[in-house]
XYZ file of C-alpha atoms in Angstrom:
469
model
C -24.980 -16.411 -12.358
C -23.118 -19.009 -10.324
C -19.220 -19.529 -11.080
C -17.121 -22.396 -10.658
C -13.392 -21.909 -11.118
C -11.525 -25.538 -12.094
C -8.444 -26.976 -12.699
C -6.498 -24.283 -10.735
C -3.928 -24.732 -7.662
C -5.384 -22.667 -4.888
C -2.777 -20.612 -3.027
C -3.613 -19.404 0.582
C -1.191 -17.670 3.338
C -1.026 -21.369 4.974
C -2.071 -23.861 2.138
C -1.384 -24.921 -1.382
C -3.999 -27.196 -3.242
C -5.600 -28.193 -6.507
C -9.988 -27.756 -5.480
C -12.781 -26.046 -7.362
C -14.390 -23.027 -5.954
C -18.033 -22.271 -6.278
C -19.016 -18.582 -6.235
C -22.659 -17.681 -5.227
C -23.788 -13.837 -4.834
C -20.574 -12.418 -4.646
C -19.532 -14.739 -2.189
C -16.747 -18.444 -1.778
C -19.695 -20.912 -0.828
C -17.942 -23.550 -1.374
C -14.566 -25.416 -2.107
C -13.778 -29.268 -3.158
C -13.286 -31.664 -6.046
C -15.357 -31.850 -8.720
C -18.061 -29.213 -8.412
C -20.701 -29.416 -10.883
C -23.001 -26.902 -10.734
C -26.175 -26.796 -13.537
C -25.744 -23.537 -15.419
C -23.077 -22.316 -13.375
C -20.224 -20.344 -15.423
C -17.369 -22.431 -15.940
C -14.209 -20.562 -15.687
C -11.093 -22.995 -16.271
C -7.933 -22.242 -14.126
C -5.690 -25.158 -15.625
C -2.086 -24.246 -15.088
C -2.446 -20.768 -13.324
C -2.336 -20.107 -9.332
C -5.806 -19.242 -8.098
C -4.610 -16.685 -5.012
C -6.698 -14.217 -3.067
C -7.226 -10.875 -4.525
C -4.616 -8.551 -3.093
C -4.590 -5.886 -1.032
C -2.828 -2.747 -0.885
C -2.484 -0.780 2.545
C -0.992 1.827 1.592
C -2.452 4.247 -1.318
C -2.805 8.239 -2.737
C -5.206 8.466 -5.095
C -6.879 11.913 -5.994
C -4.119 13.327 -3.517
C -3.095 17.109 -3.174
C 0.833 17.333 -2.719
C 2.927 20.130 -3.399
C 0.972 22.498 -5.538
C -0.325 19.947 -7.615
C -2.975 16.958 -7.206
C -1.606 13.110 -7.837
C -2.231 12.067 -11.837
C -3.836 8.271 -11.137
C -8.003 9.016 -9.434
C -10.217 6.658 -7.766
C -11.112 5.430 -11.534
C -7.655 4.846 -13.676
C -5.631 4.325 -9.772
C -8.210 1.559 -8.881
C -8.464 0.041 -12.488
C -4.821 -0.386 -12.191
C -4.588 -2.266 -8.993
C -6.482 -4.574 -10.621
C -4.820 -5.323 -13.733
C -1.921 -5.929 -11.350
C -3.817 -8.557 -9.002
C -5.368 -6.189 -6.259
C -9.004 -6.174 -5.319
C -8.527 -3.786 -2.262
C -6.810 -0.704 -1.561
C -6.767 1.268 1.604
C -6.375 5.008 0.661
C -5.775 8.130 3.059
C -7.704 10.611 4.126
C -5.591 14.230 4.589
C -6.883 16.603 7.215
C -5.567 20.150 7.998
C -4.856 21.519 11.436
C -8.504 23.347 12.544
C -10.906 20.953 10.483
C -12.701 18.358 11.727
C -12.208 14.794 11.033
C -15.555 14.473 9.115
C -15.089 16.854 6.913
C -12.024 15.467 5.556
C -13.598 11.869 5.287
C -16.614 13.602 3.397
C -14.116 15.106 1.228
C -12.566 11.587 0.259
C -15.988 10.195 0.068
C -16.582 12.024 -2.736
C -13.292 12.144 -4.169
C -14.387 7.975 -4.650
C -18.005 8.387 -5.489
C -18.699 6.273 -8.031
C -15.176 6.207 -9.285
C -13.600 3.180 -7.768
C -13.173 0.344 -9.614
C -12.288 -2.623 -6.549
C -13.312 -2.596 -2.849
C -11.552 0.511 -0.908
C -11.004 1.760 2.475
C -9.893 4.566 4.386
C -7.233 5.401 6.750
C -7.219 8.930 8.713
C -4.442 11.421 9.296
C -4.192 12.885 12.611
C -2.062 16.514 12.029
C -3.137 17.914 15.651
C -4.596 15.882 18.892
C -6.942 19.317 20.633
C -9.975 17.507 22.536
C -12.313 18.513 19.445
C -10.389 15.862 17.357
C -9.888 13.565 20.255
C -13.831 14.009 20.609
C -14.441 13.018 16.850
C -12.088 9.374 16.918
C -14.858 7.323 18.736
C -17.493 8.288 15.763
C -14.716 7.840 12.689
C -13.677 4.511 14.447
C -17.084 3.020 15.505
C -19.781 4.429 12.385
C -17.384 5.584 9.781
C -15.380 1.998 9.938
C -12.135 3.828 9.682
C -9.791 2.054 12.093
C -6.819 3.164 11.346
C -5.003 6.512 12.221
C -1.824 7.746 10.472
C 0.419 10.462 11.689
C 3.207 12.102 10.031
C 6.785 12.178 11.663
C 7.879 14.570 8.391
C 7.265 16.592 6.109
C 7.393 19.685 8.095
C 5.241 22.899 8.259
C 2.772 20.315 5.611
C 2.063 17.329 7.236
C 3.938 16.355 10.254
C 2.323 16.326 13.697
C 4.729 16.804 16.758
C 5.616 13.851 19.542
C 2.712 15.036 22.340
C 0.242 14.489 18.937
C 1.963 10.862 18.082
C 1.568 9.945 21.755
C -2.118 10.872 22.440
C -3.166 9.079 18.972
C -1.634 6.408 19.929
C -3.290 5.923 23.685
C -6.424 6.772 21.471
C -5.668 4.007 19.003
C -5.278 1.490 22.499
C -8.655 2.579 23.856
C -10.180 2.745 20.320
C -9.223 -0.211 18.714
C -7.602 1.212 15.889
C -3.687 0.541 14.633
C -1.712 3.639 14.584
C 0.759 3.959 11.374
C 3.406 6.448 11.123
C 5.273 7.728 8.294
C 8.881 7.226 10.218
C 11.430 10.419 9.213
C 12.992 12.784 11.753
C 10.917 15.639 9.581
C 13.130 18.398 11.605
C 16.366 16.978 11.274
C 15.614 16.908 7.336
C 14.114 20.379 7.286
C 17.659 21.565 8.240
C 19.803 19.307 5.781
C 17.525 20.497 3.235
C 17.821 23.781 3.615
C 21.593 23.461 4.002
C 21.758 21.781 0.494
C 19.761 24.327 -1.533
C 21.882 27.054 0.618
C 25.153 25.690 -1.040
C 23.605 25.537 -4.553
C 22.889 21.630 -4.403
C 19.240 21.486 -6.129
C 19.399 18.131 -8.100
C 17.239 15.371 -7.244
C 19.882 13.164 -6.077
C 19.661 15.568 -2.813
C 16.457 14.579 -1.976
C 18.076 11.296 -0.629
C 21.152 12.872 0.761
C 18.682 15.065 3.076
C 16.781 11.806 4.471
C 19.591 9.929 5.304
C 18.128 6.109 6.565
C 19.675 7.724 10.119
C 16.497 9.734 10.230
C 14.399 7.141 9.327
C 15.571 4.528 11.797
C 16.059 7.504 14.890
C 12.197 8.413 14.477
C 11.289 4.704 13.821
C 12.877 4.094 17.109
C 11.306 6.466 18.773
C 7.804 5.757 17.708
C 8.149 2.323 18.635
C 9.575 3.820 22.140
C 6.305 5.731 22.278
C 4.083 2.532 20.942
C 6.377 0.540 23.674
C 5.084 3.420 26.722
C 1.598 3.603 25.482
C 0.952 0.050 25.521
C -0.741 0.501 22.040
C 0.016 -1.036 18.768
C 2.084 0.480 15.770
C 2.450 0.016 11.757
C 5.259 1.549 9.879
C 4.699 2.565 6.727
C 7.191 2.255 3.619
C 10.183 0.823 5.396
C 13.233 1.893 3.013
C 16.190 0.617 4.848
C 18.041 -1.719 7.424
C 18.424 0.358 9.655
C 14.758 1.200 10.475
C 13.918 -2.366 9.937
C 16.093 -3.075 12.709
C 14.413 -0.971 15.050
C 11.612 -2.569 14.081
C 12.515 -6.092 14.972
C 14.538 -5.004 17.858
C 11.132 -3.143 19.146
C 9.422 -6.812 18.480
C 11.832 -8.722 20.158
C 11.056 -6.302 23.332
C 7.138 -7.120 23.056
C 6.377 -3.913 21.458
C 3.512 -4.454 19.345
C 4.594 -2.824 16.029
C 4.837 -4.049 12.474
C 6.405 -3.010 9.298
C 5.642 -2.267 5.648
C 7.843 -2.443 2.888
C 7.093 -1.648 -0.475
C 8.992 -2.870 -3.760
C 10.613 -0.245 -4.975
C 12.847 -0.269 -2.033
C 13.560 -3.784 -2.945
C 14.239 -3.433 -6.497
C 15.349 0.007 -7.189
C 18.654 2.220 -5.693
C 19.619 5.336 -4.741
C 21.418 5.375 -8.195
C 18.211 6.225 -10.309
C 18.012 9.419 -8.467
C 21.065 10.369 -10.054
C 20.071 10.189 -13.381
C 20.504 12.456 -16.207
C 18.610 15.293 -17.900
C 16.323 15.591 -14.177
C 15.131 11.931 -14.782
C 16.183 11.171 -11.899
C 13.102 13.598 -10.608
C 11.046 10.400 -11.237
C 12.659 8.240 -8.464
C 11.403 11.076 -5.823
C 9.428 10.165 -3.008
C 9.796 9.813 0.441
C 11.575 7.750 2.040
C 14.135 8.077 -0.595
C 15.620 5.218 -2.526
C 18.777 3.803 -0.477
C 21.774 2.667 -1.154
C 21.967 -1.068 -3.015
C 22.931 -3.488 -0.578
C 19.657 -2.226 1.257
C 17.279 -4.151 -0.687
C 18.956 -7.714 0.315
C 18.114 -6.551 4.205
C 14.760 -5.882 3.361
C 14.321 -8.997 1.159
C 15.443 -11.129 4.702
C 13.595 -9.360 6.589
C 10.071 -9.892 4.566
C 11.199 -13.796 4.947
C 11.786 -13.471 8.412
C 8.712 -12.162 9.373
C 10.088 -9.153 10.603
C 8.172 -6.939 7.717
C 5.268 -8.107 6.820
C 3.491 -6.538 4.472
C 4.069 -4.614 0.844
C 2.107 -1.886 0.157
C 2.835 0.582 -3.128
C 2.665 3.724 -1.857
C 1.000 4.352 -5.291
C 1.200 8.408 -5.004
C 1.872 9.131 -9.473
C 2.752 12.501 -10.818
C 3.403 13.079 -14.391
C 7.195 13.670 -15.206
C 6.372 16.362 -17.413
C 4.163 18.889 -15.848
C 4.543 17.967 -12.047
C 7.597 16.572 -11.337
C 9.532 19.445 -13.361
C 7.706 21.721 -11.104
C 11.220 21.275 -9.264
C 13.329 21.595 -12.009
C 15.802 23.967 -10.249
C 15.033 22.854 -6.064
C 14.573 19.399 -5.543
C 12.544 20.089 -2.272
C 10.247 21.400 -4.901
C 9.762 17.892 -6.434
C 6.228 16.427 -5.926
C 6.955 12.912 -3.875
C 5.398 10.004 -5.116
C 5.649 7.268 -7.994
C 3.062 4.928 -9.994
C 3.484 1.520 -8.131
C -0.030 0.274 -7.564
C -0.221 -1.719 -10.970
C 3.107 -3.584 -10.260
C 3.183 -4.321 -6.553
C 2.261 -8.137 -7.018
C 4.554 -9.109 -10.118
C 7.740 -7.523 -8.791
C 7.085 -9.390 -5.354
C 6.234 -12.841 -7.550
C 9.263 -12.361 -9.957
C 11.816 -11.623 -7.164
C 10.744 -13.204 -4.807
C 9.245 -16.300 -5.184
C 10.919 -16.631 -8.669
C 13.933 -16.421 -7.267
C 13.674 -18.507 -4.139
C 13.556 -15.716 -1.949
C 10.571 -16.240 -0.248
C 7.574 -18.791 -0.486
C 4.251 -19.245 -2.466
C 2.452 -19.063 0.713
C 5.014 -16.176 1.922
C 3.524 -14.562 -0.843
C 0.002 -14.641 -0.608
C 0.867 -13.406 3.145
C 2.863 -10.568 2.326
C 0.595 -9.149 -0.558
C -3.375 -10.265 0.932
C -3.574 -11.889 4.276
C -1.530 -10.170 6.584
C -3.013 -6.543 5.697
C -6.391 -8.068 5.719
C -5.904 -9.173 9.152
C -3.951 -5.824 10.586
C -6.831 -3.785 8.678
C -9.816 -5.219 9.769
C -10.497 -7.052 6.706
C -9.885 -10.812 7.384
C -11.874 -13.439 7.030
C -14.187 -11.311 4.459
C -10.597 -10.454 2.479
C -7.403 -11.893 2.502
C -7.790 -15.809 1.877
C -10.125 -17.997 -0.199
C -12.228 -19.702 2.398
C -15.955 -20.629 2.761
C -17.757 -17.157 3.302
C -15.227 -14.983 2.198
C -15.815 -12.281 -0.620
C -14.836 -13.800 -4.135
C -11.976 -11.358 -4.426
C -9.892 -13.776 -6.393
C -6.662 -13.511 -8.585
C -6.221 -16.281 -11.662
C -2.780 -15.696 -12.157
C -0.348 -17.028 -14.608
C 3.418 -18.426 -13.172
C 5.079 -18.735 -16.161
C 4.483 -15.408 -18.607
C 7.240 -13.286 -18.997
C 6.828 -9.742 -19.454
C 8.681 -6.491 -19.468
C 7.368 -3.657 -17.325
C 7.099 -0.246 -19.566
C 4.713 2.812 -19.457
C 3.686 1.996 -23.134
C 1.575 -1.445 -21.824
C 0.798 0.115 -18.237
C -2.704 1.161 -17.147
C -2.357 4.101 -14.927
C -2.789 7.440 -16.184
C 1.096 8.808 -15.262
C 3.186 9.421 -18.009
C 6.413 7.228 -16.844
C 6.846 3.495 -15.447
C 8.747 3.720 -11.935
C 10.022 -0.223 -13.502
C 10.631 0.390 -16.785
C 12.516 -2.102 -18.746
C 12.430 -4.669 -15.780
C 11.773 -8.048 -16.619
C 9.290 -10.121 -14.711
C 7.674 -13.560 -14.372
C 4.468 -14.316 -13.567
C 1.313 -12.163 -14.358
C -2.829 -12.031 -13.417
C -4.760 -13.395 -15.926
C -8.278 -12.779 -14.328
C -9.689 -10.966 -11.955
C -12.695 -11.058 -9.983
C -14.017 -8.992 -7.239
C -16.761 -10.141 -5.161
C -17.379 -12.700 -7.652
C -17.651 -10.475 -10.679
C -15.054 -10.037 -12.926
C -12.785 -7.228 -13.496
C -10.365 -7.511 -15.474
C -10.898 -11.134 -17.849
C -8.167 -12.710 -20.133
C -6.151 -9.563 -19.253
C -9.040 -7.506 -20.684
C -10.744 -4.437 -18.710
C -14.059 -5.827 -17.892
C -14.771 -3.890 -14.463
C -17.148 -0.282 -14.431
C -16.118 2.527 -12.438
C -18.548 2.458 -9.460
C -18.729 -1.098 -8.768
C -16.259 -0.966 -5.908
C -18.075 -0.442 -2.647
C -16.384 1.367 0.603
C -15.690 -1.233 3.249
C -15.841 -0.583 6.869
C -13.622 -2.260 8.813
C -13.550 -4.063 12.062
C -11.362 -3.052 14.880
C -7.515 -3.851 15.340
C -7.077 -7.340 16.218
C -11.088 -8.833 15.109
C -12.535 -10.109 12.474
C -14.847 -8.727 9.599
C -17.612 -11.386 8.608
C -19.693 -10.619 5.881
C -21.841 -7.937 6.245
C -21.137 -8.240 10.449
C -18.094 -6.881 12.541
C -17.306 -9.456 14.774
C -16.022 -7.190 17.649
């Protein structure tokens, strides 16, 4: 059945404006005044923002970390992106050192088989660069649709790949077509710290952030922008915790470098403080980058006006607190990294930021939809409401208040990253290629329904159901 949403103030990355929007098989067909369609659904917008669905970058669902395997799946992960407002997520595919690419994107294939809930994609870790792998990029990037390739600069003897693997990626990513992201930590300097702390008896979770000092962020964001800078290729840094990697970042930008930068917002609402909790709670504030000190978050804030970050992913990565993150009860290293963001990512980035005059409505829409639709290879089919886009559309409510808390949340972790933080603003309805998901703040959505997208290369544009290369 054809839909026409009413009465609602459209919200785009450029524009703000009151028009009707006519949905047709899954698809915007058309937008203007006064649409009157004969037995089309009516679905009345009146005093709510009408925005495009968001989309999340930057996602762990199903994920093995640590001895243990992240709490949130394709199923409850995706169903609670889109109680918070997102309609895509771009997950990542883990490989280990001697495996081939493929089997590693076969394994997260079925890891979302008829689980997901929204629209997903993938993004592929490069541990190693050998010629087999180097062999198997041209396939992932040109049949699987994967065009984007993430190397680790930490997490050592797990997941981190060494400079000579970084550099070769990213001269692949140049002749590819695909944006290289990097997960910006000098992984050996903080091998040593934390080995040094647990040596001296220091095991509590507040060490976690004492061993990845924002020095060892901002030295290997440097230097992977150095490297993006020599290769002539293009960079995206992930979770950008502090000022002084954002720094690099700009300073990188201002030099030509084509790199961009990621934030995500619980760097911009949360401290280093809550990692210094009592009775191990603090254990829930562990991931990686760590939280940073307070005056931080104002930095990153600027910087996300500027235009100097661009984008806010979540980072969603959720382990229980009881059962997994105790599992480093007595060595913090032991701590599974990772918190349950997904569900909140647009609210907190509403309520702080445009709420509080930090940044704009159309800011807004930038930061959370357009601007990874366009990096990713997802824009003009996601990322705005336009003629001929996908009716991946947010209905979403300026004025509730609400306070964030575990016992209202819809992931499957046991323990809100936010709780007790008040916020304004909240999605109402949801729909996803025109149908909806989540309606009058009701689950409406079936596991399955979300379909794998592939995406076009860096810098074109996905039309629907044609890359545009």
């Amino acid at each position: 059945m054809n839909k026409v949403i009413k009465n609602g103030v459209i919200v785009t990355a450029t524009d703000t404006f009151q028009a009707d929007i006519l949905i047709e098989n899954e698809t915007i067909v058309q937008i203007g005044e006064d649409i009157n369609i004969p037995g089309a659904e009516v679905i009345d917008a009146k005093g709510n923002y009408v925005f495009p669905g968001g989309i999340d970058p930057h996602t762990h669902l199903d994920m093995p970390f640590g001895g243990t395997v992240t709490k949130d799946d394709f199923e409850t992960g995706t169903r609670a992106a889109a109680f918070g407002g997102t309609t895509t997520i771009i997950d990542f595919c883990l490989t280990k050192k001697g495996e081939t690419l493929k089997s590693a994107v076969d394994t997260w294939h079925e890891k979302s088989k008829n689980k997901a809930v929204i629209d997903y994609g993938f993004h592929l870790q490069i541990v190693e660069s050998s010629d087999k792998i180097l062999e198997e990029l041209p396939k992932m990037v040109e049949e699987e649709g994967i065009t984007s390739l993430k190397v680790f600069m930490a997490y050592k003897n797990q997941f981190q790949a060494d400079d000579e693997t970084l550099y070769k990626t990213l001269i692949a990513g140049k002749e590819l077509g695909a944006l290289v992201m990097v997960h910006a930590e000098n992984g050996d300097v903080i091998d040593y710290l934390v080995k040094k702390a647990l040596k001296e008896g220091n095991t509590d979770p507040i060490y976690h952030a004492l061993t990845r000092p924002p020095e060892a962020e901002a030295e290997a964001t440097g230097r992977a922008a150095t490297l993006t800078g020599l290769s002539g290729s293009q960079l995206y840094v992930v979770h950008v915790s502090c000022a002084d990697a954002a720094k690099k970042i700009a300073e990188a930008r201002n030099q030509g470098i084509d790199i961009w930068g990621e934030t995500c917002p619980q760097y911009l609402v949360l401290d280093q403080s809550y990692l210094e909790k009592e009775n191990f709670e603090g254990a829930k504030y562990v991931w990686s980058p760590p939280l940073r000190e307070k005056w931080n978050q104002e930095f990153l804030w600027n910087a996300l006006k500027s235009g100097q970050l661009q984008t806010l992913g979540s980072d969603q990565c959720s382990f229980d607190f009881a059962g997994q993150k105790d599992l480093g009860k007595e060595d913090f290293s032991k701590i599974p990294n990772g918190g349950p963001i997904i569900e909140d990512r647009v609210s907190i980035l509403f309520s702080e930021g445009v709420k509080k005059g930090r940044i704009s409505l159309n800011q807004f829409v930038d930061i959370t939809s357009t601007k990874a639709a366009k990096l990713f290879g997802l824009y003009p089919k996601k990322g705005t409401i336009a003629v001929g886009a996908d009716a991946d559309i947010v209905i979403f409510d300026p004025n509730i208040e609400r306070t964030i808390s575990a016992e209202t949340h819809h992931m499957a972790v046991d323990y809100n990253a936010f709780e007790g933080i008040k916020v304004t603003g909240e999605p109402v309805s949801v729909l996803s290629r025109g149908n909806f998901v989540i309606r009058d703040k009701e689950y409406t959505g079936k596991a399955g329904d979300g379909q794998f997208i592939k995406r076009a290369k860096y810098g074109t544009s996905l039309q629907k159901d044609k890359t545009m290369i």
